[in-house]
Coordinates of C-alpha atoms and ligand atoms in Angstrom, one line a residue:
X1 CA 0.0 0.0 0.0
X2 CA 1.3 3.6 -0.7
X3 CA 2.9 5.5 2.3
X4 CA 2.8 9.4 2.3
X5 CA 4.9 11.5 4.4
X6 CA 4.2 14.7 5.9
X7 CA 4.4 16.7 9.4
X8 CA 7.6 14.1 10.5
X9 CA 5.8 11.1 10.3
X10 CA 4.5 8.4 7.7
X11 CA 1.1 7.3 7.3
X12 CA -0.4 5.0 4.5
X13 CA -1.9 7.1 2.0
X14 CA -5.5 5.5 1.8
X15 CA -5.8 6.2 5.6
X16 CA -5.3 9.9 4.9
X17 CA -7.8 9.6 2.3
X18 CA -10.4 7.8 3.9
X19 CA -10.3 10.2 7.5
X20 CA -9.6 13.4 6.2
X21 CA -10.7 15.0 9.7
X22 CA -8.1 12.6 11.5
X23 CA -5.0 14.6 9.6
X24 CA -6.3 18.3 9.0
X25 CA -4.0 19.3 11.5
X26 CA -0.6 18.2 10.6
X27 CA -2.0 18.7 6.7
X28 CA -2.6 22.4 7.6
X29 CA 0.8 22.5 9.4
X30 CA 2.7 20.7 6.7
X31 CA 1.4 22.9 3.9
X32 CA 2.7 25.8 5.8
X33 CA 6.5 24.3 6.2
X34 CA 7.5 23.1 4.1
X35 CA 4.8 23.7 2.1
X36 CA 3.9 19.9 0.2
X37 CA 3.6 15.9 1.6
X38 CA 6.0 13.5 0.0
X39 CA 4.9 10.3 -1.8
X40 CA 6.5 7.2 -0.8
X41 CA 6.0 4.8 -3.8
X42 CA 9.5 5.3 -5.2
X43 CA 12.7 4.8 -3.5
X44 CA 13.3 7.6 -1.0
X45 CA 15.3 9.5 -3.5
X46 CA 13.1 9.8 -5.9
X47 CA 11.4 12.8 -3.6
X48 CA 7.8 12.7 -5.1
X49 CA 6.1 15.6 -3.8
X50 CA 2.3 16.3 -3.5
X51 CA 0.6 19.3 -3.6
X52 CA -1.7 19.6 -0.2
X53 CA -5.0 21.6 -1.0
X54 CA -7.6 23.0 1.2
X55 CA -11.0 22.3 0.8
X56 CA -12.9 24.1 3.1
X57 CA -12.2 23.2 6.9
X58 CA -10.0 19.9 4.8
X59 CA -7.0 19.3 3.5
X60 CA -6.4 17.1 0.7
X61 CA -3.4 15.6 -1.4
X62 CA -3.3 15.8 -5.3
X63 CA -0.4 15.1 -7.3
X64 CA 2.4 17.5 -8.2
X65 CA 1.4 19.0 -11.5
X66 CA 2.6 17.2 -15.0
X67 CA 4.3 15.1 -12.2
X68 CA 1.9 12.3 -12.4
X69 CA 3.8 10.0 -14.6
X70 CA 6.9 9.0 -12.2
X71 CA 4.8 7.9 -9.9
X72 CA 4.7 4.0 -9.4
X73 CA 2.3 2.9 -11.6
X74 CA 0.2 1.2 -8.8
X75 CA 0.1 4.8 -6.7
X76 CA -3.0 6.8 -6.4
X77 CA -1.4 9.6 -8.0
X78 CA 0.5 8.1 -10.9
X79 CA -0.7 9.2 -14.6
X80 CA -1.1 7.0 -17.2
X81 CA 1.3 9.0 -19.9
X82 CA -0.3 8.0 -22.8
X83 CA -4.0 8.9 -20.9
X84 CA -6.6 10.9 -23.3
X85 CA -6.0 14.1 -22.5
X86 CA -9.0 15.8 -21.0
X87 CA -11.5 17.5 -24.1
X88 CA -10.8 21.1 -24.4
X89 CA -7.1 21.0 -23.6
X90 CA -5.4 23.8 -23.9
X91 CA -8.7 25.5 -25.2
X92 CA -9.2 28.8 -23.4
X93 CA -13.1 28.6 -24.4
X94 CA -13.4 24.9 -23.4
X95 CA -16.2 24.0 -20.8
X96 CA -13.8 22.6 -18.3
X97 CA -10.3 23.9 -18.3
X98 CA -7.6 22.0 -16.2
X99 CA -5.2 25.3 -14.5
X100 CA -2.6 24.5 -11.8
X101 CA -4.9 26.0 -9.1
X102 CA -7.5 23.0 -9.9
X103 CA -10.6 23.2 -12.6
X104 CA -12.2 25.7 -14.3
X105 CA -15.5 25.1 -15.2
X106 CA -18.4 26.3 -17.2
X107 CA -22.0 25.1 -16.6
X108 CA -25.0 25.3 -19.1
X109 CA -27.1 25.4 -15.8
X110 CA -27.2 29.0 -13.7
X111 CA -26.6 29.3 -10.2
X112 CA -28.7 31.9 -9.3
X113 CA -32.0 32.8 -10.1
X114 CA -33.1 36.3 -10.0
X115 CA -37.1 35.4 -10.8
X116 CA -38.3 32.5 -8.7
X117 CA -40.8 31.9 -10.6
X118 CA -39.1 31.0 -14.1
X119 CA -36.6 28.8 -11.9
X120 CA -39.1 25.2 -11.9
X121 CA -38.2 23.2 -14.9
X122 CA -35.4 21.9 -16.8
X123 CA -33.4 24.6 -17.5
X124 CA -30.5 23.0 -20.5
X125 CA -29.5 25.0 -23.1
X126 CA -27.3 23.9 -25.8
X127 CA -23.9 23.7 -25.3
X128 CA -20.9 25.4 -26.9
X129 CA -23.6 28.1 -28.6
X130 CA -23.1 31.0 -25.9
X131 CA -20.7 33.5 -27.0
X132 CA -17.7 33.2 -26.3
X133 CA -16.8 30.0 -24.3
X134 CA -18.5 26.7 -24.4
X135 CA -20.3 25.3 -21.4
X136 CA -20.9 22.1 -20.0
X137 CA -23.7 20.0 -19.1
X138 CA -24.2 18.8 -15.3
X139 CA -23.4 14.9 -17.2
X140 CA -20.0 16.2 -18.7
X141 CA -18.7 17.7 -15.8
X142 CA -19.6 15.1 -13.2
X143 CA -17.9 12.7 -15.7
X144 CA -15.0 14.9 -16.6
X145 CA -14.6 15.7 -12.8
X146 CA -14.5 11.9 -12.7
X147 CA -11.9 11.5 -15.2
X148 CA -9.7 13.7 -14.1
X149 CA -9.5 12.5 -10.9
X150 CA -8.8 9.2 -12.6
X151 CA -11.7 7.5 -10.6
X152 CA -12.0 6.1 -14.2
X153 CA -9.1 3.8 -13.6
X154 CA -8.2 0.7 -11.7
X155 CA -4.9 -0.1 -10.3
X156 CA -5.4 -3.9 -9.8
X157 CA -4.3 -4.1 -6.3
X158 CA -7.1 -3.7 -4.0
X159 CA -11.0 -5.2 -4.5
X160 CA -12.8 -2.3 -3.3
X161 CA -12.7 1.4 -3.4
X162 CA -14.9 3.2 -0.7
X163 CA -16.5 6.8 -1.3
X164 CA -14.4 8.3 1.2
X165 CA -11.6 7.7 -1.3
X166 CA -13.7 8.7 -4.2
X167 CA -14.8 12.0 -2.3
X168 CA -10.6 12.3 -1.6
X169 CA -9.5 12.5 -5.1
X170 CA -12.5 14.5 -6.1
X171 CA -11.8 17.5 -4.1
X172 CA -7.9 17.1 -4.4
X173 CA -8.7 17.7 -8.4
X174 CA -11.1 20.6 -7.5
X175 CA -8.8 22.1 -5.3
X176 CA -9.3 26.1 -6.0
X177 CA -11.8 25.3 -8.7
X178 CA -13.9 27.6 -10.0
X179 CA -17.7 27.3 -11.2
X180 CA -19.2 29.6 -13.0
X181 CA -16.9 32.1 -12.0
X182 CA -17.3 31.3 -8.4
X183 CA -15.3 29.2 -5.4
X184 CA -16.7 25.9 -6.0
X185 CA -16.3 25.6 -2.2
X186 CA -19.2 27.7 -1.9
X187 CA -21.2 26.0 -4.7
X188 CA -20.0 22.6 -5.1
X189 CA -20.3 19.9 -2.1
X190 CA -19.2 16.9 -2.6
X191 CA -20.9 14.4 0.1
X192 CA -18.4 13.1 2.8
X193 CA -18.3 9.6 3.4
X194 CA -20.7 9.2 6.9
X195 CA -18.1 8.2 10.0
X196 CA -19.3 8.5 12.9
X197 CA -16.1 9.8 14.6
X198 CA -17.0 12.9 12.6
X199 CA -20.5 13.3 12.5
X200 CA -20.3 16.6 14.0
X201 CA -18.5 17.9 11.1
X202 CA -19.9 16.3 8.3
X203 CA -23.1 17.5 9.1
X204 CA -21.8 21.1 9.8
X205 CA -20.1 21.2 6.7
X206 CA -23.7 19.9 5.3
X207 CA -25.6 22.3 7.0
X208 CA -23.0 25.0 5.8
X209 CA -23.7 24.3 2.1
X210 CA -27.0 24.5 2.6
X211 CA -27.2 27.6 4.6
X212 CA -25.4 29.5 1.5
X213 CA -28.0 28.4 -0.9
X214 CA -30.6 31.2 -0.1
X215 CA -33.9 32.1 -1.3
X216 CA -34.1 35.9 -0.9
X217 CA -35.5 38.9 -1.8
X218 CA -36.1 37.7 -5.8
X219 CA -32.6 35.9 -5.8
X220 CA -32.4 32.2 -5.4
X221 CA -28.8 30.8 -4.9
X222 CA -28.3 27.7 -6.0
X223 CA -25.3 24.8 -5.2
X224 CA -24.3 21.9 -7.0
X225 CA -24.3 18.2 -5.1
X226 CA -22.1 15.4 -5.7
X227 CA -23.2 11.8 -4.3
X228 CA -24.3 8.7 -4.6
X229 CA -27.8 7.5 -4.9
X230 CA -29.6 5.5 -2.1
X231 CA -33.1 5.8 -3.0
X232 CA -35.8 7.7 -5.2
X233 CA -39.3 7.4 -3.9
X234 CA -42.8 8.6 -5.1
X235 CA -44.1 11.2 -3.0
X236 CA -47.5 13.1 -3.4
X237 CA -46.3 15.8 -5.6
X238 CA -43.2 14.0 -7.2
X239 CA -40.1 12.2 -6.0
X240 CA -37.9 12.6 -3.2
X241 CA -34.0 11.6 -3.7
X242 CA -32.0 10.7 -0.9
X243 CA -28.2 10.7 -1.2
X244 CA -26.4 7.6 0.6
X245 CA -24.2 10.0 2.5
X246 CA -26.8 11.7 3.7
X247 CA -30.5 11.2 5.2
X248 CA -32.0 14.5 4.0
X249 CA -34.4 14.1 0.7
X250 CA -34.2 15.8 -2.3
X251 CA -37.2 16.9 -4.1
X252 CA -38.0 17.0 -7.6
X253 CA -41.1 17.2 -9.6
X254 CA -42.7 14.0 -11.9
X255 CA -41.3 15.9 -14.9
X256 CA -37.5 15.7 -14.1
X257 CA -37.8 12.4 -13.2
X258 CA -38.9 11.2 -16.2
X259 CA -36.2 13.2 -17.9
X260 CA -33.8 11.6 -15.8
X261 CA -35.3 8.1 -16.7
X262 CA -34.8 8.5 -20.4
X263 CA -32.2 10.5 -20.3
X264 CA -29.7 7.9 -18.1
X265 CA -31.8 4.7 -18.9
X266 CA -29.4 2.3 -18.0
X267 CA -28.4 4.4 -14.6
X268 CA -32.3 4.8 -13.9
X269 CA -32.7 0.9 -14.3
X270 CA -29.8 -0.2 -11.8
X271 CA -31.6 1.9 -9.0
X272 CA -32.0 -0.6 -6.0
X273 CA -29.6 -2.7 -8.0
X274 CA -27.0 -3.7 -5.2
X275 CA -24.4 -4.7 -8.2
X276 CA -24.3 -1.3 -8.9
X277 CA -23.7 2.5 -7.8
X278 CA -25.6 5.2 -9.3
X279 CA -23.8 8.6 -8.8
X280 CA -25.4 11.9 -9.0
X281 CA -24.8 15.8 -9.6
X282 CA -28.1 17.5 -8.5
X283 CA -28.7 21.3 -8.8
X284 CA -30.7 22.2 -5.9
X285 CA -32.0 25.3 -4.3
X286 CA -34.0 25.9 -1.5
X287 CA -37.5 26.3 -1.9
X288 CA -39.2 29.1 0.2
X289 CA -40.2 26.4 3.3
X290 CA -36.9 25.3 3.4
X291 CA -37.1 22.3 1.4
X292 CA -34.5 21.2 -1.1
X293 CA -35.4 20.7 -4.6
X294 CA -34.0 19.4 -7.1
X295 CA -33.5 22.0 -10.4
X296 CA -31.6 19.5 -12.8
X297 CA -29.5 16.8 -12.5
X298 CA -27.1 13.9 -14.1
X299 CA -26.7 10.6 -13.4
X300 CA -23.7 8.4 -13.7
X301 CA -24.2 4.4 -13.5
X302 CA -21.1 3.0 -11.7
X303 CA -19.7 -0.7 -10.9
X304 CA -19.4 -1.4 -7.0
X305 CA -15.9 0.2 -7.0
X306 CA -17.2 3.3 -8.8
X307 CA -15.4 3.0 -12.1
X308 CA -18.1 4.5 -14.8
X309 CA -20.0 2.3 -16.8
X310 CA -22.5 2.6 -19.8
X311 CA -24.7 -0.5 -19.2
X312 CA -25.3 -3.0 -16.5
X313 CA -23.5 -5.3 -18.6
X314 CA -20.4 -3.4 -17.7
X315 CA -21.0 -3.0 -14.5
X316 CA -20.6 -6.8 -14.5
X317 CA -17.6 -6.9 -16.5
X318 CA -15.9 -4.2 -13.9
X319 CA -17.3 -5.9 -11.1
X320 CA -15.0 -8.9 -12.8
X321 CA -12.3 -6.8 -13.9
X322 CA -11.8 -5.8 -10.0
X323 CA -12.4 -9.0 -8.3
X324 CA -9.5 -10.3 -10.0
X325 CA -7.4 -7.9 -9.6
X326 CA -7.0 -6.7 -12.8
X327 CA -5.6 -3.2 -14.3
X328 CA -7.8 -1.6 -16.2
X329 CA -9.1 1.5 -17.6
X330 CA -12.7 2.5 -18.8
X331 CA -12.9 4.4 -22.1
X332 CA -14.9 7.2 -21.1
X333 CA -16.8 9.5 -24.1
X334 CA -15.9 12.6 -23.2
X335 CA -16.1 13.8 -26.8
X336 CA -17.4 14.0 -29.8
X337 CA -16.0 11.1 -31.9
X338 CA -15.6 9.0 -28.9
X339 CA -17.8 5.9 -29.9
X340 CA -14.9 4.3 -31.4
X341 CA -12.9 4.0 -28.2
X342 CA -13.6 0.1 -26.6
X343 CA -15.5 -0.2 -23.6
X344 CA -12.5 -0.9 -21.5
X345 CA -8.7 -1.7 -21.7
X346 CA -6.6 -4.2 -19.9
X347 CA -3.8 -2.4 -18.4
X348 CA -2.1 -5.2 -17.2
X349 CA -1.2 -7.1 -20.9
X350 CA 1.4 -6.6 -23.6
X351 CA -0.4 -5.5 -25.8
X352 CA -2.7 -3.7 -24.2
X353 CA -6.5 -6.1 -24.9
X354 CA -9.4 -3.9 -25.4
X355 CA -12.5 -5.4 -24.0
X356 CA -16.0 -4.5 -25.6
X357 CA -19.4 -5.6 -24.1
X358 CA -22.0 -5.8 -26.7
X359 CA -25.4 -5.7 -25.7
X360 CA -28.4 -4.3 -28.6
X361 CA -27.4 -7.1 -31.0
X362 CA -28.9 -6.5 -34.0
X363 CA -29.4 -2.9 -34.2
X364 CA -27.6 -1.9 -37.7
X365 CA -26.0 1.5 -36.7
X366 CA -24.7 -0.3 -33.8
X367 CA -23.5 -3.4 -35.9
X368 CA -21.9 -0.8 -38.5
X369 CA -20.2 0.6 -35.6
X370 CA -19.0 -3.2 -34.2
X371 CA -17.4 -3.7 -37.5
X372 CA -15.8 -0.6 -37.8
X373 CA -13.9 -1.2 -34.6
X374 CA -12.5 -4.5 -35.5
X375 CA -11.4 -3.6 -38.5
X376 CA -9.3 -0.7 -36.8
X377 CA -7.9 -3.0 -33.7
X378 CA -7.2 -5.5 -36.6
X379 CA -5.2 -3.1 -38.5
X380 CA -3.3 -1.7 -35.8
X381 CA -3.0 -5.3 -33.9
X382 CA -4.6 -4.5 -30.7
X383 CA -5.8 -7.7 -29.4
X384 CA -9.7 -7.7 -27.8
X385 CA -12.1 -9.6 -25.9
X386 CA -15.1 -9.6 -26.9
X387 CA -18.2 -10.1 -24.9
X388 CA -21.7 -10.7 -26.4
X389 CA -24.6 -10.8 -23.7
X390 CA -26.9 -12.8 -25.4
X391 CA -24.8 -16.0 -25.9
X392 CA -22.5 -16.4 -23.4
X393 CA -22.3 -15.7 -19.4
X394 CA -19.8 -13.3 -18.3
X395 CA -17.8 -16.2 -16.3
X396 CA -17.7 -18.0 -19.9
X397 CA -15.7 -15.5 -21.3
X398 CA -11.7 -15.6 -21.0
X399 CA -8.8 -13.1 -20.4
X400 CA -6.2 -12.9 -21.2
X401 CA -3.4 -13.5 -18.2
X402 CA -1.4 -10.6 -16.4
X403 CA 2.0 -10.2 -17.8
X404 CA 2.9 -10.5 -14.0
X405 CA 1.0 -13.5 -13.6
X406 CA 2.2 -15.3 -16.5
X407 CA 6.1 -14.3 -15.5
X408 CA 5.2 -15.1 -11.7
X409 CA 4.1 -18.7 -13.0
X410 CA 7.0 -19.0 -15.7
X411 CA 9.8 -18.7 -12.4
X412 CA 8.0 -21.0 -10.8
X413 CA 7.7 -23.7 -13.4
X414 CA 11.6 -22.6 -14.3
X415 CA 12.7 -23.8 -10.4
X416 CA 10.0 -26.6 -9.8
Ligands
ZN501 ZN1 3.3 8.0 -5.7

């Protein structure tokens, strides 16, 4: 397990991650003198340093910057060097823009509302047509926020992956990040994982959010939530969400639910589906009583160890992919042009395998698209595994070995 070092002693990194409250104080002093943590994956020499960043009363550590690649591959904070780079890049007028200081982002949502009446609804304009820069949707930034914290990516080592951690690397990539030309500390909270050591200040830091969204004199402030989905029930005027972190309920009328439904069918389905995780970025505001409703919202269907997925057929396949301990990647679609990437790619193989899951058999766009890839992972000899829902179980369908399995098992036959 990774160690990090910081304030004169060593600690294993998840720990830090997982119990943020537990370390605030020697993080707070450390970032003063001598100013970053150390990360202990490589030989002591190799002096890896991590950049701590405050998020609100927490402190959180994120990789140095372009520093992520000599990092041991199995550490939290090493970088895949030949990762897709985030869309946008260098693009001053992109939605999301990566600075040193954490993200820049741009939503097609609005986080105040100066007539509360014209605020019900599903407010989504197009993206990219405002002038000037582009802005994203509540999906693309929950998903880019995602991939940039590389909670996209497995590192083969452990079998689970708690959202304390999840929560950790999200708010060490948000660092200073800025929403819609605001702090996202004031309008972004990302739901702490419930301990009960620190009940007392997760719900303060709760009830802190929620005292900044205000519904005012004609203005309504509105805050953007980050969590995972424990339940959606029918009340008498709509539905009521409740977050997992989190017993309040979040209320939303019939309407945006059944956005919601077709919008993330697959995400909607696994509800109550204990294979799965459903994430979720809600727009809320405060309603005059004091009630939280929901304004808009995205949801992102997850495997158990919160790697993305875009069907419950994945979610099996990741659910795999971690149980054995594999390294992996999922291909997320960031872009435009991004249906030809394969669902997933084995990390841990020479070659690299690329692993597609094909459900919708059949469908001729779909089938078009199937070929298509073949022909290109043909051409560029890119070996794939290739599992088709309808015939075969998942536990029917090989992989290929590790490259560390198959060495470890060459020694040994070598000796024996
Ligand atoms: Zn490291």
């Amino acid at each position: 397990m990774a160690h990090v070092s910081f304030d004169g002693g060593t600690v294993p990194l998840e720990d830090v991650q997982e119990n943020p409250g537990q370390y605030a104080r020697r993080l707070e002093r450390a970032k003063i003198t001598p100013g970053f943590a150390l990360c202990l994956c490589k030989p002591a020499n190799a002096n890896l340093r991590l950049v701590i960043r405050r998020y609100r009363s927490l402190f959180h550590l994120a990789g140095w910057p372009d520093d992520g690649h000599r990092h041991a591959p199995g550490c939290g904070f090493y970088k895949d060097p030949n990762r897709r780079p985030l869309p946008g890049g260098d693009d001053p007028k992109a939605a999301i823009v990566a600075t040193p200081a954490g993200l820049n982002i741009k939503l097609d949502v609005s986080l105040t509302q100066r007539d509360v009446r014209a605020s019900a609804g599903i407010t989504t304009p197009p993206g990219g047509t405002r002038a000037g820069r582009r802005s994203a949707t509540l999906l693309a930034f929950l998903q880019t926020l995602w991939a940039s914290a590389g909670l996209h990516c497995w590192n083969g080592l452990g079998t689970t992956r708690h959202w304390g951690l999840c929560n950790a690397q999200l708010l060490a990539e948000l660092g200073d990040a800025v929403v819609n030309g605001r702090g996202a500390q004031d309008v972004l909270h990302v739901m702490r994982r419930y301990q009960e050591a620190d009940r007392a200040a997760i719900n303060a830091e709760f009830d802190a959010f929620v005292a900044g969204l205000t519904n005012g004199s004609g203005a309504v402030r509105r805050g953007v939530l980050i969590g995972e989905v424990a339940e959606v029930t029918p009340t008498q005027y709509g539905h009521s969400l409740v977050l997992r972190q989190n017993p309040r309920k979040y209320y939303a009328s019939p309407a945006l639910f059944d956005h919601a439904a077709k919008t993330w069918p697959h995400a909607w389905k696994a509800l109550g589906d204990r294979a799965a995780r459903i994430v979720a970025a809600l727009l809320v505001e405060k309603t005059v009583k004091g009630h939280l409703r929901i304004v808009n919202l995205a949801l992102m269907l997850c495997s158990s160890a919160y790697v993305p997925c875009d069907s419950i057929h994945e979610v099996s396949m990741a659910n795999r992919l971690v149980s054995e301990y594999r390294s992996f990647e999922k291909q997320m679609r960031l872009a435009d042009g991004d249906d030809m990437l394969p669902d997933f790619v084995l990390r841990d193989t020479e070659p690299r395998t690329h692993i597609e899951v094909y459900g919708m058999n059949g469908v001729a766009s779909y089938e078009e698209r199937k070929a298509e890839k073949r022909e290109l992972r043909r051409q560029r000899g890119i070996p794939a595994v290739e599992w088709d829902v309808d015939r075969t179980e998942l536990s029917a369908v090989t992989l290929p070995e590790p490259v560390h399995r198959r060495a470890a098992s060459l020694t040994s036959s070598q000796t024996a």
